[in-house]
XYZ file of C-alpha atoms in Angstrom:
189
model
C -12.980 -6.915 1.431
C -11.767 -4.416 -1.140
C -13.142 -1.411 0.735
C -10.780 -2.142 3.634
C -7.777 -1.644 1.388
C -8.377 2.110 0.959
C -4.805 3.358 0.889
C -3.477 0.322 -0.966
C -6.095 0.855 -3.658
C -5.049 4.491 -3.958
C -1.426 3.426 -4.266
C -2.323 0.814 -6.883
C -4.109 3.457 -8.954
C -1.228 5.868 -8.575
C 1.324 3.223 -9.460
C -0.337 2.787 -12.821
C 0.663 6.351 -13.662
C 3.899 7.347 -15.323
C 5.349 8.027 -11.884
C 5.356 4.386 -10.840
C 6.316 3.170 -14.291
C 9.449 5.339 -14.182
C 10.661 4.162 -10.788
C 13.855 2.195 -11.014
C 13.926 -0.785 -8.726
C 16.933 -2.606 -7.423
C 16.862 -6.253 -6.478
C 16.100 -6.950 -2.866
C 18.229 -9.780 -1.595
C 17.267 -12.108 1.208
C 19.633 -13.318 3.844
C 19.953 -17.031 4.574
C 19.490 -16.456 8.313
C 16.841 -13.748 8.409
C 15.119 -11.999 11.263
C 11.327 -11.710 11.159
C 10.106 -10.194 7.873
C 8.448 -7.311 9.710
C 11.886 -6.290 11.014
C 13.765 -6.385 7.708
C 13.899 -2.895 6.210
C 14.211 -3.146 2.430
C 13.331 0.391 1.286
C 13.543 3.804 2.924
C 11.435 6.681 1.636
C 12.761 9.782 3.368
C 12.677 8.715 7.021
C 9.900 6.145 6.536
C 10.689 2.452 6.182
C 9.164 -0.317 4.111
C 9.762 -3.805 5.445
C 9.923 -7.166 3.755
C 6.592 -7.979 5.419
C 4.972 -4.839 3.939
C 6.057 -5.867 0.442
C 5.011 -9.465 0.958
C 1.541 -8.407 2.142
C 0.990 -6.258 -0.962
C 2.374 -8.966 -3.282
C 0.177 -11.598 -1.617
C -2.927 -9.444 -2.194
C -2.016 -9.084 -5.873
C -1.330 -12.799 -6.256
C -4.584 -13.698 -4.512
C -6.460 -11.433 -6.927
C -4.545 -12.898 -9.877
C -5.332 -16.435 -8.762
C -9.018 -15.546 -8.510
C -8.948 -14.181 -12.065
C -6.980 -17.218 -13.254
C -9.585 -19.473 -11.620
C -7.061 -21.205 -9.384
C -4.434 -21.884 -12.038
C -0.879 -22.201 -10.705
C 1.103 -18.976 -10.440
C 4.453 -18.987 -12.217
C 7.660 -17.680 -10.665
C 7.667 -14.930 -13.291
C 4.223 -13.715 -12.159
C 5.370 -13.846 -8.513
C 8.442 -11.749 -9.368
C 6.289 -9.226 -11.238
C 3.913 -9.011 -8.264
C 6.834 -8.332 -5.955
C 8.192 -5.576 -8.248
C 4.726 -3.981 -8.346
C 4.544 -4.316 -4.557
C 7.752 -2.274 -4.319
C 6.318 0.435 -6.559
C 3.008 0.458 -4.694
C 4.672 0.619 -1.282
C 6.821 3.555 -2.381
C 3.799 5.355 -3.831
C 1.859 4.677 -0.630
C 4.682 6.141 1.496
C 5.020 9.204 -0.736
C 1.280 9.842 -0.545
C 1.270 9.291 3.211
C 4.134 11.764 3.646
C 2.370 14.309 1.420
C -0.905 13.889 3.336
C 0.885 14.355 6.661
C 2.358 17.617 5.364
C -0.948 18.906 4.009
C -3.773 20.769 5.688
C -6.376 18.183 4.657
C -8.700 17.176 7.467
C -10.935 14.122 7.431
C -13.522 14.227 10.210
C -14.564 11.342 12.425
C -18.068 11.739 10.998
C -16.762 11.142 7.459
C -14.919 8.039 8.646
C -18.002 6.731 10.471
C -20.140 7.319 7.359
C -17.643 5.298 5.328
C -17.730 2.481 7.897
C -21.539 2.499 7.801
C -21.343 2.124 4.018
C -18.898 -0.767 4.363
C -21.212 -2.482 6.843
C -24.036 -2.414 4.292
C -21.828 -4.232 1.769
C -21.108 -7.210 4.042
C -22.618 -10.359 2.503
C -25.474 -12.045 4.325
C -24.267 -14.534 6.899
C -21.071 -12.599 7.623
C -20.467 -10.002 10.284
C -18.483 -6.808 10.082
C -16.247 -8.002 12.918
C -15.582 -11.343 11.186
C -14.682 -9.546 7.972
C -12.271 -7.285 9.865
C -10.691 -10.322 11.503
C -10.376 -12.049 8.115
C -8.449 -8.993 6.889
C -6.244 -9.054 9.983
C -7.475 -5.618 11.007
C -8.879 -3.975 14.086
C -11.567 -1.320 13.972
C -8.904 1.279 14.792
C -6.749 0.036 11.875
C -9.732 0.369 9.565
C -10.520 3.878 10.783
C -6.916 4.958 10.255
C -6.829 3.394 6.762
C -10.089 5.108 5.819
C -8.918 8.466 7.160
C -5.585 8.220 5.339
C -7.228 6.979 2.144
C -9.813 9.754 2.105
C -7.115 12.367 2.715
C -4.965 10.832 -0.035
C -7.856 10.996 -2.503
C -8.490 14.639 -1.595
C -4.805 15.407 -2.020
C -4.623 13.703 -5.413
C -7.849 15.388 -6.567
C -6.556 18.817 -5.521
C -3.267 18.111 -7.306
C -5.109 17.369 -10.548
C -6.123 21.015 -10.733
C -2.446 21.984 -10.989
C -1.499 19.012 -13.108
C -1.253 15.491 -11.757
C 2.013 14.680 -13.523
C 3.697 17.843 -12.235
C 2.568 17.037 -8.699
C 3.721 13.436 -8.932
C 7.072 14.565 -10.297
C 7.438 16.969 -7.382
C 6.808 14.102 -4.925
C 9.472 12.048 -6.654
C 11.950 14.899 -6.808
C 11.568 15.760 -3.141
C 11.870 12.183 -1.878
C 14.926 10.180 -1.012
C 14.311 6.579 -2.019
C 16.932 4.103 -0.871
C 16.960 0.353 -1.388
C 18.462 -1.336 1.645
C 20.332 -4.603 1.380
C 19.281 -6.596 4.440
C 22.180 -7.464 6.694
C 22.712 -11.053 7.821
C 21.643 -11.782 11.379
C 24.515 -12.006 13.865
C 25.693 -15.556 14.490
Protein backbone atom coordinates (compact mmCIF):
# COMPACT_ATOMS: atom_id res chain seq x y z
CA UNK A 1 0.00 0.00 0.00
CA UNK A 2 1.70 3.17 -1.18
CA UNK A 3 0.12 5.34 1.50
CA UNK A 4 1.93 3.35 4.19
CA UNK A 5 5.29 4.38 2.78
CA UNK A 6 4.88 8.05 3.77
CA UNK A 7 8.44 8.90 4.71
CA UNK A 8 9.98 6.69 2.03
CA UNK A 9 7.87 8.45 -0.59
CA UNK A 10 9.06 11.81 0.71
CA UNK A 11 12.65 10.61 0.54
CA UNK A 12 12.14 9.28 -2.99
CA UNK A 13 10.81 12.67 -4.09
CA UNK A 14 13.65 14.48 -2.39
CA UNK A 15 16.24 12.14 -3.86
CA UNK A 16 15.16 13.18 -7.32
CA UNK A 17 16.39 16.68 -6.55
CA UNK A 18 19.89 17.93 -7.20
CA UNK A 19 20.76 17.11 -3.60
CA UNK A 20 20.48 13.36 -4.07
CA UNK A 21 21.98 13.47 -7.54
CA UNK A 22 25.11 15.13 -6.14
CA UNK A 23 25.69 12.64 -3.34
CA UNK A 24 28.82 10.62 -3.85
CA UNK A 25 28.41 7.00 -2.92
CA UNK A 26 31.10 4.55 -2.02
CA UNK A 27 30.76 0.84 -2.59
CA UNK A 28 29.37 -1.10 0.31
CA UNK A 29 31.17 -4.39 0.67
CA UNK A 30 29.68 -7.51 2.16
CA UNK A 31 31.53 -9.84 4.43
CA UNK A 32 31.61 -13.57 3.69
CA UNK A 33 30.53 -14.42 7.24
CA UNK A 34 27.99 -11.72 8.00
CA UNK A 35 25.86 -11.04 11.03
CA UNK A 36 22.15 -10.38 10.50
CA UNK A 37 21.55 -7.62 7.93
CA UNK A 38 19.69 -5.51 10.48
CA UNK A 39 22.88 -5.39 12.57
CA UNK A 40 25.29 -4.39 9.80
CA UNK A 41 25.78 -0.62 9.82
CA UNK A 42 26.72 0.56 6.33
CA UNK A 43 26.15 4.33 6.55
CA UNK A 44 26.18 6.82 9.40
CA UNK A 45 24.41 10.16 9.05
CA UNK A 46 25.51 12.23 12.03
CA UNK A 47 24.78 9.86 14.92
CA UNK A 48 22.05 7.94 13.07
CA UNK A 49 22.78 4.60 11.42
CA UNK A 50 21.55 2.99 8.23
CA UNK A 51 21.81 -0.78 8.17
CA UNK A 52 22.16 -3.25 5.34
CA UNK A 53 18.57 -4.32 6.05
CA UNK A 54 17.32 -0.72 5.70
CA UNK A 55 18.95 -0.43 2.28
CA UNK A 56 17.73 -3.84 1.19
CA UNK A 57 14.14 -2.99 2.17
CA UNK A 58 14.19 0.22 0.11
CA UNK A 59 15.86 -1.52 -2.85
CA UNK A 60 13.34 -4.37 -2.69
CA UNK A 61 10.44 -1.88 -2.82
CA UNK A 62 11.98 -0.23 -5.89
CA UNK A 63 12.61 -3.57 -7.59
CA UNK A 64 9.08 -4.76 -6.83
CA UNK A 65 7.71 -1.58 -8.41
CA UNK A 66 10.06 -1.98 -11.39
CA UNK A 67 8.99 -5.59 -11.87
CA UNK A 68 5.34 -4.52 -11.83
CA UNK A 69 6.05 -1.92 -14.52
CA UNK A 70 8.11 -4.44 -16.50
CA UNK A 71 5.20 -6.90 -16.28
CA UNK A 72 7.25 -9.58 -14.56
CA UNK A 73 10.27 -9.44 -16.85
CA UNK A 74 13.54 -10.57 -15.25
CA UNK A 75 15.54 -7.88 -13.46
CA UNK A 76 19.14 -7.53 -14.59
CA UNK A 77 22.07 -7.22 -12.20
CA UNK A 78 22.61 -3.69 -13.51
CA UNK A 79 19.06 -2.68 -12.51
CA UNK A 80 19.56 -4.30 -9.08
CA UNK A 81 22.80 -2.33 -8.59
CA UNK A 82 21.07 0.91 -9.62
CA UNK A 83 18.23 0.19 -7.18
CA UNK A 84 20.73 -0.33 -4.39
CA UNK A 85 22.54 2.95 -5.20
CA UNK A 86 19.19 4.77 -5.17
CA UNK A 87 18.35 3.04 -1.88
CA UNK A 88 21.53 4.53 -0.40
CA UNK A 89 20.58 8.01 -1.58
CA UNK A 90 17.01 7.63 -0.36
CA UNK A 91 18.07 6.32 3.05
CA UNK A 92 20.46 9.24 3.51
CA UNK A 93 17.78 11.73 2.45
CA UNK A 94 15.31 10.07 4.82
CA UNK A 95 17.77 10.34 7.73
CA UNK A 96 18.57 13.98 6.95
CA UNK A 97 14.87 14.84 6.83
CA UNK A 98 14.21 12.90 10.02
CA UNK A 99 17.03 14.75 11.80
CA UNK A 100 15.74 18.10 10.52
CA UNK A 101 12.18 17.29 11.62
CA UNK A 102 13.39 16.29 15.08
CA UNK A 103 15.16 19.64 15.39
CA UNK A 104 12.17 21.65 14.19
CA UNK A 105 9.16 22.99 16.03
CA UNK A 106 6.69 21.25 13.70
CA UNK A 107 3.89 19.47 15.53
CA UNK A 108 1.61 16.88 13.98
CA UNK A 109 -1.41 16.16 16.17
CA UNK A 110 -2.90 12.76 16.90
CA UNK A 111 -6.09 13.99 15.25
CA UNK A 112 -4.22 14.67 11.99
CA UNK A 113 -2.70 11.19 12.12
CA UNK A 114 -6.09 9.58 12.82
CA UNK A 115 -7.64 11.50 9.91
CA UNK A 116 -4.90 10.19 7.64
CA UNK A 117 -5.50 6.62 8.86
CA UNK A 118 -9.24 7.03 8.23
CA UNK A 119 -8.41 8.11 4.67
CA UNK A 120 -6.15 5.09 4.21
CA UNK A 121 -8.90 2.78 5.46
CA UNK A 122 -11.25 4.08 2.75
CA UNK A 123 -8.69 3.16 0.07
CA UNK A 124 -8.46 -0.51 1.08
CA UNK A 125 -9.78 -2.68 -1.77
CA UNK A 126 -12.95 -4.66 -1.19
CA UNK A 127 -12.27 -8.04 0.35
CA UNK A 128 -9.19 -6.83 2.23
CA UNK A 129 -8.97 -5.51 5.75
CA UNK A 130 -6.89 -2.68 7.10
CA UNK A 131 -5.20 -5.07 9.54
CA UNK A 132 -4.35 -7.55 6.76
CA UNK A 133 -2.87 -4.75 4.67
CA UNK A 134 -0.75 -3.62 7.62
CA UNK A 135 0.44 -7.18 8.15
CA UNK A 136 1.28 -7.51 4.45
CA UNK A 137 3.47 -4.41 4.81
CA UNK A 138 5.12 -5.85 7.91
CA UNK A 139 3.83 -2.97 10.01
CA UNK A 140 1.97 -2.50 13.25
CA UNK A 141 -0.58 0.24 13.79
CA UNK A 142 1.98 2.07 15.94
CA UNK A 143 4.56 1.84 13.12
CA UNK A 144 2.03 3.30 10.71
CA UNK A 145 1.15 6.14 13.08
CA UNK A 146 4.82 7.00 13.54
CA UNK A 147 5.45 6.88 9.77
CA UNK A 148 2.45 9.12 9.11
CA UNK A 149 3.48 11.59 11.81
CA UNK A 150 7.06 11.75 10.54
CA UNK A 151 5.95 11.98 6.92
CA UNK A 152 3.49 14.78 7.59
CA UNK A 153 6.12 16.70 9.56
CA UNK A 154 8.66 16.14 6.77
CA UNK A 155 6.24 17.50 4.17
CA UNK A 156 5.57 20.56 6.33
CA UNK A 157 9.29 21.09 6.78
CA UNK A 158 10.00 20.80 3.06
CA UNK A 159 7.07 23.09 2.20
CA UNK A 160 8.26 25.72 4.68
CA UNK A 161 11.79 25.45 3.26
CA UNK A 162 10.50 26.17 -0.25
CA UNK A 163 9.64 29.69 0.86
CA UNK A 164 13.33 30.33 1.54
CA UNK A 165 14.54 28.32 -1.41
CA UNK A 166 14.45 24.54 -1.52
CA UNK A 167 17.94 24.17 -2.97
CA UNK A 168 19.48 26.43 -0.32
CA UNK A 169 17.74 24.45 2.42
CA UNK A 170 18.81 21.11 0.97
CA UNK A 171 22.37 22.36 0.65
CA UNK A 172 22.31 23.43 4.30
CA UNK A 173 21.19 19.91 5.32
CA UNK A 174 24.04 18.43 3.33
CA UNK A 175 26.60 20.88 4.66
CA UNK A 176 25.62 20.32 8.28
CA UNK A 177 25.60 16.52 8.07
CA UNK A 178 28.40 14.06 8.52
CA UNK A 179 27.86 11.19 6.11
CA UNK A 180 30.18 8.23 6.56
CA UNK A 181 30.18 4.97 4.63
CA UNK A 182 31.10 2.12 6.94
CA UNK A 183 32.89 -0.95 5.70
CA UNK A 184 31.27 -3.86 7.55
CA UNK A 185 33.72 -5.78 9.68
CA UNK A 186 33.95 -9.56 9.38
CA UNK A 187 32.27 -11.49 12.17
CA UNK A 188 34.67 -12.91 14.76
CA UNK A 189 35.62 -16.52 14.11
